[in-house]
């Protein structure tokens, strides 16, 4: 019964995926249902056309863009995926749309289709460095103006490139290159069951 119920629940998503693939045969590269979610992979250059169709078509009506996020696969030639999560209140359905790009090729903005995508695309730019062509205000949104790099890239160092601090002499905030100093690090590499624990020296003093 469980298997039958699962097939019944995913069948509408499979039908919708086939419908979208048929209607946008030149622009949709793949449509699949994974873990109960419909995922559409689109041509990057056609993302505006695909999103407009998903918003306006009577069988879709995905009127709300809930999120735009990035994924980094450093081993791929097109290392970045931009993922759009859409919601249709009319049909009580969700859909995920994905496009791929590299470090140098911008993705067309969908702010003209979904105004809410404006801040989401800025976040993807800030965190991953994926540019969005014709975005009305593409600038950092989570990091500050002096930040270097894009912190959610897999090759971004955990310490970052610069550190921010308040300089009391200059009476202002300054940026400095990160310097990892080992002078204050102390590693004894002893097991806590073998080495002396804090407080043991007091116990020895009582003897």
Coordinates of N, CA and C in Angstrom, one line a residue:
X1 N 0.8 -1.2 0.0 CA 0.0 0.0 0.0 C 0.9 1.3 0.0
X2 N 2.0 1.2 0.7 CA 2.9 2.4 0.8 C 3.4 2.7 -0.6
X3 N 3.9 1.7 -1.4 CA 4.4 2.0 -2.7 C 3.3 2.5 -3.6
X4 N 2.1 2.0 -3.5 CA 1.0 2.5 -4.4 C 0.8 4.0 -4.0
X5 N 0.7 4.3 -2.7 CA 0.5 5.7 -2.3 C 1.5 6.6 -2.8
X6 N 2.8 6.2 -2.8 CA 3.9 7.0 -3.2 C 3.8 7.3 -4.7
X7 N 3.5 6.3 -5.5 CA 3.3 6.5 -6.9 C 2.2 7.5 -7.2
X8 N 1.1 7.3 -6.5 CA -0.1 8.2 -6.7 C 0.3 9.6 -6.4
X9 N 1.1 9.9 -5.3 CA 1.4 11.2 -4.9 C 2.3 11.9 -5.9
X10 N 3.3 11.2 -6.5 CA 4.2 11.8 -7.4 C 3.7 11.8 -8.8
X11 N 2.7 11.1 -9.2 CA 2.2 11.1 -10.5 C 1.8 12.5 -11.1
X12 N 1.1 13.3 -10.3 CA 0.8 14.7 -10.8 C 2.1 15.5 -11.1
X13 N 3.1 15.3 -10.3 CA 4.4 16.0 -10.5 C 5.1 15.5 -11.8
X14 N 5.0 14.2 -12.0 CA 5.6 13.6 -13.2 C 4.8 14.1 -14.5
X15 N 3.5 14.2 -14.4 CA 2.7 14.7 -15.5 C 3.0 16.2 -15.8
X16 N 3.2 16.9 -14.7 CA 3.5 18.3 -14.9 C 4.9 18.5 -15.5
X17 N 5.8 17.7 -15.1 CA 7.2 17.7 -15.7 C 7.2 17.4 -17.1
X18 N 6.4 16.4 -17.5 CA 6.3 16.1 -19.0 C 5.6 17.2 -19.7
X19 N 4.6 17.8 -19.1 CA 3.9 18.9 -19.8 C 4.8 20.1 -20.0
X20 N 5.6 20.5 -19.0 CA 6.6 21.6 -19.1 C 7.7 21.2 -20.1
X21 N 8.2 20.0 -20.1 CA 9.2 19.6 -21.1 C 8.7 19.7 -22.5
X22 N 7.4 19.3 -22.7 CA 6.8 19.3 -24.0 C 6.6 20.7 -24.5
X23 N 6.1 21.6 -23.6 CA 5.8 23.0 -24.0 C 7.1 23.8 -24.2
X24 N 8.2 23.4 -23.5 CA 9.5 24.2 -23.6 C 10.6 23.2 -24.1
X25 N 10.3 22.5 -25.1 CA 11.2 21.4 -25.5 C 12.6 21.9 -25.9
X26 N 12.7 23.2 -26.3 CA 14.0 23.7 -26.7 C 14.8 24.4 -25.5
X27 N 14.1 24.5 -24.4 CA 14.6 25.3 -23.3 C 14.8 24.4 -22.0
X28 N 14.1 23.3 -21.9 CA 14.2 22.4 -20.7 C 15.1 21.3 -21.1
X29 N 16.1 21.1 -20.3 CA 17.1 20.0 -20.6 C 16.7 18.7 -19.9
X30 N 16.0 18.8 -18.7 CA 15.6 17.6 -18.0 C 14.5 18.0 -17.0
X31 N 13.6 17.0 -16.8 CA 12.6 17.1 -15.8 C 12.5 15.8 -15.0
X32 N 12.6 15.9 -13.7 CA 12.6 14.6 -12.9 C 12.0 14.9 -11.5
X33 N 11.5 13.8 -11.0 CA 10.9 13.9 -9.6 C 11.8 13.2 -8.7
X34 N 12.4 13.9 -7.8 CA 13.3 13.3 -6.8 C 12.8 13.6 -5.4
X35 N 12.7 12.5 -4.6 CA 12.2 12.6 -3.2 C 10.9 13.5 -3.1
X36 N 10.0 13.3 -4.1 CA 8.7 13.9 -4.0 C 8.8 15.4 -4.5
X37 N 9.8 15.8 -5.2 CA 9.9 17.2 -5.6 C 10.2 17.2 -7.1
X38 N 9.5 18.1 -7.9 CA 9.8 18.2 -9.3 C 10.9 19.2 -9.5
X39 N 11.9 18.7 -10.3 CA 13.1 19.5 -10.6 C 13.2 19.7 -12.1
X40 N 13.3 20.9 -12.5 CA 13.5 21.2 -13.9 C 14.9 21.8 -14.1
X41 N 15.6 21.3 -15.1 CA 16.9 21.8 -15.5 C 16.7 22.5 -16.8
X42 N 17.0 23.8 -16.8 CA 16.8 24.7 -18.0 C 18.1 25.2 -18.6
X43 N 18.0 25.6 -19.8 CA 19.1 26.3 -20.5 C 19.3 27.6 -19.8
X44 N 20.5 28.0 -19.5 CA 20.8 29.2 -18.7 C 20.3 30.4 -19.5
X45 N 20.5 30.5 -20.8 CA 20.1 31.6 -21.6 C 18.6 31.8 -21.7
X46 N 17.9 30.7 -21.4 CA 16.4 30.7 -21.5 C 15.7 30.8 -20.2
X47 N 16.4 31.1 -19.1 CA 15.8 31.1 -17.8 C 14.6 32.1 -17.7
X48 N 14.7 33.3 -18.3 CA 13.6 34.2 -18.2 C 12.4 33.7 -18.9
X49 N 12.6 33.1 -20.1 CA 11.4 32.5 -20.8 C 10.8 31.4 -20.0
X50 N 11.6 30.5 -19.4 CA 11.1 29.4 -18.6 C 10.3 29.9 -17.4
X51 N 10.9 30.8 -16.7 CA 10.2 31.3 -15.5 C 8.9 32.1 -15.8
X52 N 8.9 32.8 -16.9 CA 7.7 33.5 -17.3 C 6.6 32.4 -17.6
X53 N 6.9 31.3 -18.3 CA 6.0 30.3 -18.6 C 5.5 29.7 -17.3
X54 N 6.3 29.4 -16.4 CA 5.9 28.7 -15.1 C 5.0 29.7 -14.3
X55 N 5.2 30.9 -14.4 CA 4.4 31.9 -13.7 C 3.0 32.1 -14.3
X56 N 2.9 32.1 -15.7 CA 1.7 32.5 -16.3 C 0.9 31.3 -16.9
X57 N 1.5 30.2 -17.2 CA 0.7 29.1 -17.8 C -0.4 28.6 -16.8
X58 N -1.6 28.4 -17.3 CA -2.7 28.0 -16.5 C -2.5 26.7 -15.7
X59 N -1.6 25.8 -16.3 CA -1.4 24.5 -15.6 C -0.2 24.6 -14.6
X60 N 0.4 25.8 -14.5 CA 1.5 26.0 -13.6 C 1.2 27.0 -12.5
X61 N 1.1 28.3 -12.9 CA 0.8 29.4 -12.0 C 1.7 29.4 -10.8
X62 N 3.0 29.3 -11.0 CA 3.9 29.4 -9.9 C 4.2 30.9 -9.8
X63 N 3.3 31.5 -9.0 CA 3.3 33.0 -8.9 C 4.4 33.5 -7.9
X64 N 4.9 32.7 -7.1 CA 5.8 33.1 -6.0 C 7.2 32.5 -6.1
X65 N 8.2 33.3 -6.1 CA 9.6 32.9 -6.1 C 10.0 32.9 -4.6
X66 N 10.1 31.7 -4.0 CA 10.4 31.7 -2.6 C 11.9 31.8 -2.2
X67 N 12.7 31.5 -3.2 CA 14.1 31.5 -2.9 C 15.0 31.3 -4.1
X68 N 16.1 31.9 -4.2 CA 17.1 31.6 -5.2 C 18.4 31.4 -4.4
X69 N 19.1 30.3 -4.7 CA 20.3 30.0 -4.0 C 21.4 29.4 -5.0
X70 N 22.6 29.2 -4.5 CA 23.7 28.8 -5.3 C 24.2 27.5 -4.8
X71 N 24.9 26.7 -5.7 CA 25.6 25.5 -5.3 C 26.9 25.5 -6.0
X72 N 28.0 25.1 -5.4 CA 29.3 25.1 -5.9 C 29.8 23.6 -6.1
X73 N 30.1 23.3 -7.4 CA 30.7 22.0 -7.7 C 32.1 22.3 -8.4
X74 N 33.1 22.4 -7.6 CA 34.4 22.9 -8.2 C 35.0 22.0 -9.2
X75 N 34.6 20.7 -9.2 CA 35.1 19.8 -10.2 C 34.5 19.9 -11.6
X76 N 33.4 20.6 -11.7 CA 32.7 20.7 -12.9 C 33.2 21.9 -13.7
X77 N 33.1 21.8 -15.1 CA 33.5 22.9 -15.9 C 32.6 24.1 -15.7
X78 N 31.3 23.8 -15.5 CA 30.3 24.9 -15.1 C 30.1 24.6 -13.6
X79 N 30.9 25.2 -12.8 CA 31.0 24.8 -11.4 C 29.8 25.2 -10.6
X80 N 29.0 26.2 -11.0 CA 27.9 26.7 -10.2 C 26.5 26.3 -10.8
X81 N 25.6 26.0 -9.8 CA 24.2 25.9 -10.2 C 23.5 27.0 -9.4
X82 N 22.6 27.6 -10.2 CA 21.6 28.6 -9.5 C 20.3 27.9 -9.5
X83 N 19.7 27.8 -8.3 CA 18.5 27.1 -8.0 C 17.4 28.0 -7.6
X84 N 16.2 27.9 -8.3 CA 15.1 28.7 -8.0 C 14.0 27.8 -7.5
X85 N 13.4 28.2 -6.3 CA 12.3 27.5 -5.7 C 11.0 28.3 -5.8
X86 N 10.1 27.7 -6.6 CA 8.8 28.4 -6.9 C 7.6 27.7 -6.2
X87 N 6.6 28.5 -5.9 CA 5.4 28.0 -5.2 C 4.1 28.4 -6.0
X88 N 3.2 27.5 -6.2 CA 1.9 27.8 -6.8 C 0.9 27.6 -5.7
X89 N 0.3 28.7 -5.2 CA -0.8 28.5 -4.3 C -2.1 28.0 -4.9
X90 N -2.3 28.3 -6.2 CA -3.4 27.9 -6.9 C -3.5 26.4 -7.0
X91 N -2.4 25.7 -7.3 CA -2.4 24.3 -7.5 C -1.7 23.6 -6.3
X92 N -1.3 24.3 -5.3 CA -0.7 23.8 -4.1 C 0.5 22.9 -4.5
X93 N 1.4 23.4 -5.3 CA 2.6 22.7 -5.8 C 3.8 23.5 -5.7
X94 N 4.9 22.9 -5.6 CA 6.2 23.5 -5.6 C 7.1 23.0 -6.8
X95 N 8.0 23.7 -7.2 CA 8.9 23.3 -8.3 C 10.3 23.9 -8.1
X96 N 11.3 23.2 -8.5 CA 12.7 23.7 -8.4 C 13.2 23.7 -9.8
X97 N 13.8 24.9 -10.1 CA 14.4 25.1 -11.4 C 15.9 25.3 -11.3
X98 N 16.7 24.7 -12.1 CA 18.1 24.8 -12.0 C 18.8 25.2 -13.3
X99 N 19.8 26.1 -13.2 CA 20.6 26.4 -14.4 C 22.1 26.3 -13.9
X100 N 23.0 26.1 -14.9 CA 24.4 26.0 -14.6 C 25.2 27.1 -15.3
X101 N 26.3 27.5 -14.6 CA 27.2 28.6 -15.2 C 28.6 28.4 -14.6
X102 N 29.5 29.1 -15.3 CA 30.9 29.1 -14.8 C 31.2 30.4 -14.0
X103 N 32.5 30.6 -13.7 CA 32.8 31.8 -13.0 C 32.7 33.1 -13.8
X104 N 32.7 33.0 -15.1 CA 32.8 34.2 -15.9 C 31.5 34.6 -16.6
X105 N 30.6 33.6 -16.7 CA 29.4 33.8 -17.5 C 28.2 34.2 -16.6
X106 N 27.6 35.4 -16.8 CA 26.5 35.8 -16.0 C 25.2 35.1 -16.4
X107 N 24.3 35.0 -15.4 CA 23.0 34.4 -15.6 C 22.0 35.5 -15.8
X108 N 21.1 35.4 -16.8 CA 20.1 36.5 -17.0 C 19.3 36.6 -15.7
X109 N 19.1 37.9 -15.3 CA 18.3 38.1 -14.1 C 16.8 37.8 -14.3
X110 N 16.1 37.3 -13.3 CA 14.7 37.1 -13.4 C 13.9 38.1 -12.6
X111 N 14.5 39.2 -12.2 CA 13.8 40.2 -11.5 C 12.7 40.8 -12.2
X112 N 12.7 40.8 -13.6 CA 11.6 41.2 -14.3 C 10.4 40.3 -14.3
X113 N 10.6 39.0 -13.9 CA 9.6 38.1 -13.8 C 9.1 38.0 -12.3
X114 N 10.0 37.9 -11.4 CA 9.7 37.9 -10.0 C 10.5 39.0 -9.3
X115 N 9.8 40.0 -8.8 CA 10.5 41.1 -8.2 C 11.3 40.6 -6.9
X116 N 10.7 39.6 -6.2 CA 11.4 39.1 -5.0 C 12.8 38.5 -5.3
X117 N 13.1 38.2 -6.5 CA 14.4 37.6 -6.9 C 15.5 38.6 -6.7
X118 N 15.2 39.9 -6.6 CA 16.2 40.9 -6.6 C 17.2 40.7 -5.4
X119 N 16.7 40.5 -4.2 CA 17.6 40.3 -3.1 C 18.2 38.9 -3.1
X120 N 17.4 38.0 -3.6 CA 18.0 36.6 -3.6 C 19.2 36.5 -4.5
X121 N 19.1 37.2 -5.7 CA 20.2 37.1 -6.6 C 21.4 37.9 -6.1
X122 N 21.1 39.0 -5.4 CA 22.2 39.7 -4.7 C 23.0 38.7 -3.7
X123 N 22.2 37.9 -3.0 CA 22.8 37.0 -2.0 C 23.7 36.0 -2.8
X124 N 23.2 35.4 -3.9 CA 24.0 34.5 -4.6 C 25.3 35.1 -5.2
X125 N 25.1 36.4 -5.6 CA 26.3 37.1 -6.1 C 27.3 37.3 -4.9
X126 N 26.8 37.7 -3.8 CA 27.7 37.9 -2.6 C 28.4 36.7 -2.1
X127 N 27.6 35.6 -2.0 CA 28.2 34.4 -1.4 C 29.0 33.5 -2.4
X128 N 28.6 33.5 -3.7 CA 29.2 32.6 -4.7 C 29.9 33.4 -5.8
X129 N 29.6 34.6 -6.0 CA 30.2 35.3 -7.1 C 29.6 35.1 -8.5
X130 N 28.4 34.6 -8.5 CA 27.7 34.4 -9.7 C 27.0 35.7 -10.1
X131 N 27.3 36.2 -11.3 CA 26.8 37.5 -11.7 C 25.5 37.3 -12.4
X132 N 24.6 38.3 -12.3 CA 23.3 38.2 -13.0 C 23.2 39.4 -13.9
X133 N 23.1 39.1 -15.2 CA 23.0 40.1 -16.3 C 21.8 41.0 -16.1
X134 N 21.9 42.3 -16.2 CA 20.8 43.2 -16.2 C 20.1 43.3 -14.9
X135 N 20.7 42.9 -13.8 CA 20.2 43.0 -12.5 C 20.2 44.5 -12.2
X136 N 19.1 45.1 -11.6 CA 19.0 46.5 -11.4 C 19.9 47.1 -10.3
X137 N 20.4 46.2 -9.4 CA 21.2 46.7 -8.3 C 22.1 45.6 -7.7
X138 N 23.0 45.0 -8.5 CA 23.8 43.9 -8.1 C 25.0 44.3 -7.3
X139 N 24.8 44.2 -6.0 CA 25.9 44.5 -5.0 C 25.8 43.6 -3.8
X140 N 26.8 43.6 -3.0 CA 26.8 42.7 -1.8 C 25.6 43.0 -0.9
X141 N 25.1 42.0 -0.2 CA 24.0 42.2 0.7 C 24.2 41.6 2.1
X142 N 25.1 40.7 2.2 CA 25.3 40.1 3.5 C 26.7 40.5 4.1
X143 N 27.7 40.5 3.2 CA 29.0 41.0 3.7 C 29.1 42.5 3.5
X144 N 30.2 43.1 4.0 CA 30.4 44.5 3.9 C 31.1 44.9 2.7
X145 N 31.2 46.2 2.4 CA 31.8 46.7 1.2 C 33.2 46.4 1.0
X146 N 34.0 46.2 2.0 CA 35.4 45.9 1.9 C 35.7 44.4 1.9
X147 N 34.7 43.6 1.9 CA 35.0 42.1 1.9 C 35.6 41.7 0.6
X148 N 36.5 40.7 0.7 CA 37.1 40.2 -0.5 C 36.7 38.7 -0.7
X149 N 36.4 38.3 -1.9 CA 36.0 37.0 -2.2 C 34.5 36.7 -2.0
X150 N 34.2 35.4 -2.1 CA 32.8 34.9 -1.9 C 32.8 33.7 -1.0
X151 N 32.3 33.9 0.2 CA 32.6 32.9 1.3 C 31.9 31.6 1.2
X152 N 31.0 31.3 0.3 CA 30.4 30.0 0.2 C 31.0 29.2 -1.0
X153 N 32.0 29.7 -1.6 CA 32.7 28.9 -2.6 C 33.5 27.9 -1.8
X154 N 33.6 26.7 -2.4 CA 34.3 25.6 -1.8 C 35.8 25.9 -1.6
X155 N 36.4 26.7 -2.4 CA 37.8 27.0 -2.3 C 38.1 28.3 -1.5
X156 N 37.1 28.8 -0.8 CA 37.3 30.0 0.0 C 37.9 29.6 1.3
X157 N 39.0 30.2 1.7 CA 39.7 29.8 3.0 C 38.8 30.1 4.2
X158 N 38.8 29.2 5.2 CA 38.0 29.4 6.4 C 38.3 30.7 7.1
X159 N 39.5 31.2 7.0 CA 39.9 32.4 7.8 C 39.6 33.6 7.0
X160 N 39.2 33.5 5.7 CA 39.0 34.7 4.9 C 40.3 35.3 4.4
X161 N 40.3 36.4 3.7 CA 41.5 37.0 3.2 C 41.8 38.3 4.1
X162 N 40.9 38.9 4.6 CA 41.1 40.1 5.4 C 40.3 40.0 6.7
X163 N 40.8 40.8 7.7 CA 40.0 40.9 9.0 C 39.7 42.3 9.2
X164 N 38.6 42.5 9.9 CA 38.2 43.9 10.2 C 38.3 44.1 11.7
X165 N 38.9 45.3 12.1 CA 39.0 45.6 13.5 C 38.9 47.2 13.6
X166 N 38.7 47.6 14.8 CA 38.6 49.0 15.1 C 40.0 49.5 15.6
X167 N 40.6 50.4 14.9 CA 41.9 50.9 15.3 C 41.7 52.1 16.2
X168 N 42.2 52.0 17.5 CA 42.0 53.1 18.4 C 42.8 54.3 18.1
X169 N 44.0 54.1 17.5 CA 44.8 55.2 17.2 C 44.2 56.0 16.0
X170 N 43.7 55.3 15.0 CA 43.2 56.0 13.8 C 41.7 56.4 14.0
X171 N 41.1 55.8 15.1 CA 39.7 56.1 15.4 C 38.8 55.7 14.3
X172 N 39.0 54.6 13.7 CA 38.2 54.1 12.6 C 38.4 52.6 12.4
X173 N 37.4 52.0 11.6 CA 37.5 50.6 11.3 C 38.5 50.4 10.2
X174 N 39.4 49.4 10.3 CA 40.4 49.2 9.3 C 40.4 47.7 8.9
X175 N 40.8 47.5 7.7 CA 40.9 46.1 7.1 C 42.4 45.8 7.0
X176 N 42.7 44.5 7.4 CA 44.1 44.1 7.4 C 44.1 42.6 6.9
X177 N 45.2 42.3 6.2 CA 45.3 40.9 5.7 C 45.3 39.9 6.9
X178 N 44.7 38.8 6.8 CA 44.7 37.8 7.8 C 46.1 37.2 8.1
X179 N 46.5 37.2 9.3 CA 47.8 36.7 9.7 C 47.5 35.6 10.8
X180 N 47.9 34.4 10.5 CA 47.7 33.3 11.4 C 49.0 33.2 12.3
X181 N 48.9 33.5 13.5 CA 50.0 33.5 14.4 C 49.9 32.3 15.3
X182 N 51.0 31.5 15.3 CA 51.0 30.2 16.1 C 51.6 30.4 17.5
X183 N 52.0 31.7 17.8 CA 52.7 31.9 19.1 C 51.8 31.5 20.3
X184 N 50.5 31.8 20.1 CA 49.6 31.6 21.3 C 48.9 30.2 21.3
X185 N 49.4 29.3 20.4 CA 48.8 28.0 20.3 C 49.7 27.0 21.1
X186 N 49.1 26.2 21.8 CA 49.8 25.2 22.7 C 49.2 23.8 22.5
X187 N 50.0 22.9 21.9 CA 49.5 21.6 21.6 C 50.4 20.6 22.4
X188 N 49.9 19.8 23.3 CA 50.7 18.8 24.0 C 50.5 17.4 23.4
X189 N 49.4 17.3 22.6 CA 49.1 16.0 22.0 C 49.0 14.8 23.0
X190 N 48.7 15.1 24.2 CA 48.5 14.0 25.2 C 47.1 13.7 25.4
X191 N 46.8 12.5 25.6 CA 45.4 12.1 26.0 C 45.1 12.6 27.3
X192 N 43.9 13.1 27.6 CA 43.5 13.6 28.9 C 43.7 12.5 30.0
X193 N 43.7 11.3 29.6 CA 43.9 10.2 30.6 C 45.3 10.0 30.9
X194 N 46.2 10.5 30.1 CA 47.7 10.3 30.3 C 48.4 11.5 30.9
X195 N 47.9 12.7 30.4 CA 48.6 13.9 30.8 C 48.0 14.5 32.1
X196 N 48.6 15.5 32.6 CA 48.1 16.2 33.8 C 46.9 17.1 33.5
X197 N 45.9 17.0 34.3 CA 44.7 17.7 34.1 C 44.7 19.0 34.9
X198 N 44.0 20.1 34.5 CA 44.0 21.3 35.4 C 43.5 20.9 36.8
X199 N 44.3 21.4 37.8 CA 44.0 21.1 39.1 C 44.8 20.0 39.8
X200 N 45.5 19.2 38.9 CA 46.3 18.1 39.4 C 47.5 18.7 40.2
X201 N 48.0 19.9 39.8 CA 49.1 20.4 40.5 C 48.8 20.8 42.0
X202 N 47.5 21.1 42.2 CA 47.1 21.5 43.6 C 47.1 20.2 44.5
X203 N 46.6 19.1 43.8 CA 46.5 17.9 44.6 C 47.9 17.4 44.9
X204 N 48.9 17.6 44.0 CA 50.3 17.2 44.3 C 50.9 18.0 45.5
X205 N 50.5 19.3 45.5 CA 51.0 20.2 46.5 C 50.6 19.8 47.9
X206 N 49.4 19.2 48.1 CA 49.0 18.8 49.4 C 49.8 17.6 50.0
X207 N 50.4 16.9 49.1 CA 51.3 15.8 49.7 C 52.5 16.4 50.3

